[in-house]
PDB file of C-alpha atoms in Angstrom:
ATOM      1  CA  ARG A   1      -4.546 -34.621   8.792  1.00  0.00           C
ATOM      2  CA  GLU A   2      -2.683 -32.018   6.118  1.00  0.00           C
ATOM      3  CA  SER A   3       1.015 -32.109   5.643  1.00  0.00           C
ATOM      4  CA  PRO A   4       3.228 -30.193   7.212  1.00  0.00           C
ATOM      5  CA  VAL A   5       4.231 -27.337   4.804  1.00  0.00           C
ATOM      6  CA  LEU A   6       6.927 -24.959   3.791  1.00  0.00           C
ATOM      7  CA  GLU A   7       6.316 -20.899   2.976  1.00  0.00           C
ATOM      8  CA  LEU A   8       9.260 -20.417   1.045  1.00  0.00           C
ATOM      9  CA  VAL A   9       9.621 -16.315  -0.088  1.00  0.00           C
ATOM     10  CA  THR A  10      12.008 -15.364  -2.233  1.00  0.00           C
ATOM     11  CA  PHE A  11      12.916 -11.617  -2.775  1.00  0.00           C
ATOM     12  CA  ARG A  12      15.608  -9.101  -3.380  1.00  0.00           C
ATOM     13  CA  LEU A  13      15.912  -6.415  -0.374  1.00  0.00           C
ATOM     14  CA  ALA A  14      15.037  -2.734  -1.236  1.00  0.00           C
ATOM     15  CA  ALA A  15      17.100  -0.202  -2.264  1.00  0.00           C
ATOM     16  CA  ASP A  16      19.935   1.306   0.428  1.00  0.00           C
ATOM     17  CA  LEU A  17      19.083  -1.716   3.168  1.00  0.00           C
ATOM     18  CA  SER A  18      22.174  -3.521   4.527  1.00  0.00           C
ATOM     19  CA  PRO A  19      21.673  -7.094   4.998  1.00  0.00           C
ATOM     20  CA  ASP A  20      22.583  -7.035   8.980  1.00  0.00           C
ATOM     21  CA  ALA A  21      19.961  -3.987   8.989  1.00  0.00           C
ATOM     22  CA  PHE A  22      17.722  -6.145   7.298  1.00  0.00           C
ATOM     23  CA  VAL A  23      18.267  -9.511   9.132  1.00  0.00           C
ATOM     24  CA  ALA A  24      17.529  -7.014  12.617  1.00  0.00           C
ATOM     25  CA  LEU A  25      14.320  -6.245  10.612  1.00  0.00           C
ATOM     26  CA  ALA A  26      13.666  -9.934  10.640  1.00  0.00           C
ATOM     27  CA  GLN A  27      14.574 -10.675  13.778  1.00  0.00           C
ATOM     28  CA  ALA A  28      11.760  -7.940  15.029  1.00  0.00           C
ATOM     29  CA  THR A  29       8.849 -10.006  13.466  1.00  0.00           C
ATOM     30  CA  GLU A  30      10.315 -13.606  15.833  1.00  0.00           C
ATOM     31  CA  THR A  31       7.516 -12.994  18.719  1.00  0.00           C
ATOM     32  CA  VAL A  32       5.138 -12.331  16.582  1.00  0.00           C
ATOM     33  CA  LEU A  33       5.089 -15.299  14.745  1.00  0.00           C
ATOM     34  CA  ARG A  34       6.083 -17.586  17.263  1.00  0.00           C
ATOM     35  CA  ARG A  35       2.437 -16.216  18.611  1.00  0.00           C
ATOM     36  CA  GLN A  36       1.168 -18.255  15.261  1.00  0.00           C
ATOM     37  CA  PRO A  37      -0.762 -21.040  15.324  1.00  0.00           C
ATOM     38  CA  GLY A  38       0.932 -24.268  13.959  1.00  0.00           C
ATOM     39  CA  TYR A  39       4.269 -22.058  13.324  1.00  0.00           C
ATOM     40  CA  ILE A  40       6.972 -24.588  13.723  1.00  0.00           C
ATOM     41  CA  SER A  41      10.595 -23.321  12.680  1.00  0.00           C
ATOM     42  CA  ARG A  42      12.034 -20.329  10.400  1.00  0.00           C
ATOM     43  CA  ARG A  43      15.029 -19.594   8.562  1.00  0.00           C
ATOM     44  CA  LEU A  44      16.348 -16.861   6.409  1.00  0.00           C
ATOM     45  CA  VAL A  45      19.006 -17.623   3.332  1.00  0.00           C
ATOM     46  CA  HIS A  46      20.831 -15.222   1.571  1.00  0.00           C
ATOM     47  CA  ALA A  47      22.121 -16.022  -1.447  1.00  0.00           C
ATOM     48  CA  PRO A  48      25.480 -15.055  -3.118  1.00  0.00           C
ATOM     49  CA  ASP A  49      24.026 -13.253  -5.936  1.00  0.00           C
ATOM     50  CA  GLY A  50      21.889 -11.297  -3.506  1.00  0.00           C
ATOM     51  CA  LEU A  51      18.665 -12.967  -3.530  1.00  0.00           C
ATOM     52  CA  TRP A  52      16.704 -13.525  -0.215  1.00  0.00           C
ATOM     53  CA  THR A  53      14.702 -16.382   1.285  1.00  0.00           C
ATOM     54  CA  ASP A  54      12.343 -16.379   3.990  1.00  0.00           C
ATOM     55  CA  ILE A  55      11.651 -20.221   5.126  1.00  0.00           C
ATOM     56  CA  VAL A  56       8.747 -20.848   7.767  1.00  0.00           C
ATOM     57  CA  GLU A  57       7.620 -24.434   8.737  1.00  0.00           C
ATOM     58  CA  TRP A  58       3.967 -24.387   9.423  1.00  0.00           C
ATOM     59  CA  ASP A  59       2.032 -27.590  10.428  1.00  0.00           C
ATOM     60  CA  SER A  60      -0.071 -27.351   7.892  1.00  0.00           C
ATOM     61  CA  LEU A  61      -1.642 -24.878   4.633  1.00  0.00           C
ATOM     62  CA  ALA A  62      -4.344 -23.848   6.674  1.00  0.00           C
ATOM     63  CA  THR A  63      -2.475 -22.033   9.489  1.00  0.00           C
ATOM     64  CA  ALA A  64      -0.042 -20.381   7.083  1.00  0.00           C
ATOM     65  CA  THR A  65      -2.928 -18.922   5.399  1.00  0.00           C
ATOM     66  CA  GLU A  66      -4.275 -18.131   8.508  1.00  0.00           C
ATOM     67  CA  ALA A  67      -0.807 -16.656  10.209  1.00  0.00           C
ATOM     68  CA  ALA A  68      -0.413 -14.399   7.085  1.00  0.00           C
ATOM     69  CA  LYS A  69      -3.523 -12.654   7.867  1.00  0.00           C
ATOM     70  CA  THR A  70      -2.862 -11.867  10.980  1.00  0.00           C
ATOM     71  CA  VAL A  71       1.263 -11.151  11.139  1.00  0.00           C
ATOM     72  CA  LEU A  72       0.711  -8.850   8.116  1.00  0.00           C
ATOM     73  CA  SER A  73      -1.194  -6.193  10.606  1.00  0.00           C
ATOM     74  CA  ASP A  74       1.325  -6.614  12.731  1.00  0.00           C
ATOM     75  CA  PRO A  75       3.625  -3.484  12.957  1.00  0.00           C
ATOM     76  CA  ALA A  76       6.717  -5.062  13.180  1.00  0.00           C
ATOM     77  CA  TYR A  77       5.327  -7.056  10.112  1.00  0.00           C
ATOM     78  CA  ALA A  78       5.191  -3.985   8.115  1.00  0.00           C
ATOM     79  CA  THR A  79       8.734  -2.821   8.471  1.00  0.00           C
ATOM     80  CA  PHE A  80       9.713  -6.331   7.347  1.00  0.00           C
ATOM     81  CA  VAL A  81       7.761  -5.993   4.649  1.00  0.00           C
ATOM     82  CA  ALA A  82       8.815  -2.189   3.516  1.00  0.00           C
ATOM     83  CA  SER A  83      12.121  -3.963   3.662  1.00  0.00           C
ATOM     84  CA  ILE A  84      11.399  -6.127   0.270  1.00  0.00           C
ATOM     85  CA  ASP A  85      11.560  -5.259  -3.328  1.00  0.00           C
ATOM     86  CA  MET A  86       7.833  -6.217  -4.071  1.00  0.00           C
ATOM     87  CA  ALA A  87       8.742  -6.266  -7.995  1.00  0.00           C
ATOM     88  CA  PHE A  88      11.364  -9.585  -6.955  1.00  0.00           C
ATOM     89  CA  VAL A  89       8.550 -11.376  -4.703  1.00  0.00           C
ATOM     90  CA  SER A  90       7.794 -14.953  -5.645  1.00  0.00           C
ATOM     91  CA  MET A  91       5.985 -17.141  -3.055  1.00  0.00           C
ATOM     92  CA  ALA A  92       4.622 -21.309  -2.782  1.00  0.00           C
ATOM     93  CA  HIS A  93       3.262 -23.318   0.024  1.00  0.00           C
ATOM     94  CA  PRO A  94       5.063 -26.885  -0.725  1.00  0.00           C
ATOM     95  CA  ALA A  95       4.196 -29.541   0.591  1.00  0.00           C
ATOM     96  CA  LEU A  96       6.852 -30.995   3.229  1.00  0.00           C
ATOM     97  CA  VAL A  97       6.739 -35.125   2.537  1.00  0.00           C
ATOM     98  CA  TRP A  98      10.333 -36.038   4.074  1.00  0.00           C
ATOM     99  CA  ARG A  99      12.747 -34.063   7.127  1.00  0.00           C
ATOM    100  CA  MET A 100      15.720 -35.543   7.762  1.00  0.00           C
ATOM    101  CA  ASP A 101      16.615 -33.075  10.860  1.00  0.00           C
TER     102      ASP A 101
END
């Protein structure tokens, strides 16, 4: 069985978009994300230096990879992705080895 993974996407916003407007765009993706097999949880964090990190937990790398194909074709996700400055994006899928809630 595969280990759960965290999808860590760090980025900056496109110009002229307020944090509140961006959070609303993220919230608009909730329904499509929750429908994806393997979805566990999501957190969106904003650092003082302006960097954002979208943290999505998946039950495996396979489900994370498959969900990426599906959600990127959804109109709600298109608007969300368009709000991100693609010149400042990094993405990783590290394995989750221990968790304490």
